[in-house]
Amino acid sequence: MSYANFPPGSLASRLAQAPVPLQFGTSGRRGLLVHLSQLEIVVNALAELEYLQSLPRAEGGIVRGDAFYYAYDLRPSSSAYLEGEPKRGELAQAIEYAIGAAGMQAVNLGRIPTPALTYYGVSRGKGSIMVTGSHIPFDRNGYKTNTSRGELLKHHESPINRKVEEVRARLYGQAYEDSPFDERGLFKAGHAALGAESDEAAAAYAGRYEEFFGAEALAGLRLVVYQHSAVGRDLLVDILRRLGAEAFTAGRSESFVPIDTENIDAAQLAAIQALADEARARHGRIDAVVSTDGDSDRPLILGVDADTGAVRFFGGDLVGMVAAEYLAPDAVVVPISCNDAIDRGGLKDLVEAKTRIGSPYVIAGMEAARLKGKQSVCGWEANGGFLTGTELSKNGKTLAALPTRDAVLPIIAVLSSAKAQRTSLGGLFDRLPRRYSRAALIKQFPRSQGLAIVSRFSPGDSGIADARHSTHGWMALAADGKALEPTAAEIQALDGVRRELGAYFTPELGFGAIDGLNFVDGVRIYFDNGDVAHLRPSGNADELRIYAVADTQARADAIAASAVAEPDGILRRLAQAIA
């Protein structure tokens, strides 16, 4: 959109900084804080609200004049200004303004977990917006909009983006003296107090788990809650105690700590070990350390060895498996990045077609399973965020569907399973098929470069989602699992990808021959020794990720380490190849 299209006296003619449009990420909108003016937030949020007002109720629509909920995390810019150039922050205030501008009644549900907000909205047929940067770096933030039925899905994004351009033109074209925004894209009125907070959503979320699991569900368990700056840090403690656990708090931080539950490095593990050691010294036996990411929709679970006190991290994809086995669904949906132990264990016959990465894709997969007649459907991501696509029943109790990532449900389900089986968390996870995973990433890795790597090692515009190589040649599948007959050109392209990738994933680094490739989301490489290496740029930040799977934890760790090593690990050398 060119400024030349606006008259000299318009807001657009006075803006000091050209806008960098806020983009949809894996789930929600995320961007660098320097680009997140209150004007940019209002443009996008108002467009989303007006789009939702155009939908029928049955499709998640909302109605002018109705209540619309919002909440926010503990990231400073979510609800306060940060000084600097350019000045940024008070994103929740921008959301509250957009809600009012759309003719809705803004209801402030305070600092609560994203799933608590979504649950409250969906259970009352209302839309909602969560201001959060989740786990991404401090210099970023964003927000996530929910329809009255749940998350925005991928098919909503194109019509919303068209609406964004319409709203942008309307606000930018407004006479500067009539606009509420100044040259910096901030409200001319300056700091604004948010509306009075309601604690009803937090209470409803806690009640959801107390009613389903019962007051004795976790009785006898002794837990450390690593609080850091997670928005649900106090609510998680409250819920665990309601269910009978002894919960000790540790590691509370008043400065923001971006915890990525998929990327727990050695330094973070050492910090958690120190917290566990301190808790054992003060309180005696500790069974587990639990936590969440910043907006409390992804769990972090570590067992504590009864003899040595050593903590043991459990990857989110394995956490999801244990939680699902405890909840006993008749269908499960996971993205392609999840640990392939799911294809070997007790859930293997329940797995639907694997999806792209991101909760909207998992939600769409759960809905497809439900439409096929499945009665009890759940899903999860590699980060452990757990979604329920239908009601779930256990011990005569029913848990309502919550089709968004949730951290509390898998934490409780895993702990309940260990208690029911009278084993430690280590013993519980040792019963899974022996497949081990590790995720790692390179930060400040341009997304465009990551996408170029994926494009370079994919078979063009082919409809092939998965291809397996043997002495008989290539067998291929479409995204829906249907068999394809690859053309001569596709076979040539697959041979080229296999040969070129083999020059980076070498026998010297411990890899076998490449015998499979998957292109559902990024490039997932299968080796004949059982190793898996999955390359994918993040949807929310300039990061290139690797998901590694192997028959031992040491090997999975080694794959991830060799990929992200500096300055000349596999990912850096792949980047050089496409430069």
Short mmCIF file of C-alpha atoms in Angstrom, two decimals, residues 19-20 35-36 71 129 136 142-144 155 163 221 230 251 301 323 335 373 401 495 516 573:
data_model
loop_
_atom_site.label_atom_id
_atom_site.label_comp_id
_atom_site.label_asym_id
_atom_site.label_seq_id
_atom_site.Cartn_x
_atom_site.Cartn_y
_atom_site.Cartn_z
CA PRO A 19 4.47 -0.14 8.46
CA VAL A 20 5.72 -3.70 8.39
CA HIS A 35 7.06 -3.07 14.16
CA LEU A 36 4.13 -3.57 16.56
CA ALA A 71 -6.41 -11.51 28.22
CA ILE A 129 -8.08 -12.45 21.88
CA ILE A 136 9.52 -16.34 21.35
CA GLY A 142 1.83 -10.73 19.14
CA TYR A 143 -1.69 -11.91 19.74
CA LYS A 144 -4.03 -14.77 18.93
CA HIS A 155 -8.90 -21.13 5.71
CA LYS A 163 -10.18 -7.33 5.34
CA LEU A 221 2.59 -36.60 44.91
CA ALA A 230 4.68 -18.09 32.95
CA GLY A 251 12.27 -20.08 40.17
CA ILE A 301 7.57 -32.06 32.73
CA ALA A 323 -1.48 -38.41 28.39
CA PRO A 335 1.83 -33.28 13.34
CA GLY A 373 -17.48 -40.91 13.13
CA ALA A 401 -13.72 -30.37 24.35
CA ASP A 495 17.02 -39.13 -6.46
CA GLY A 516 12.66 -41.93 3.11
CA ARG A 573 26.36 -25.74 5.48
#
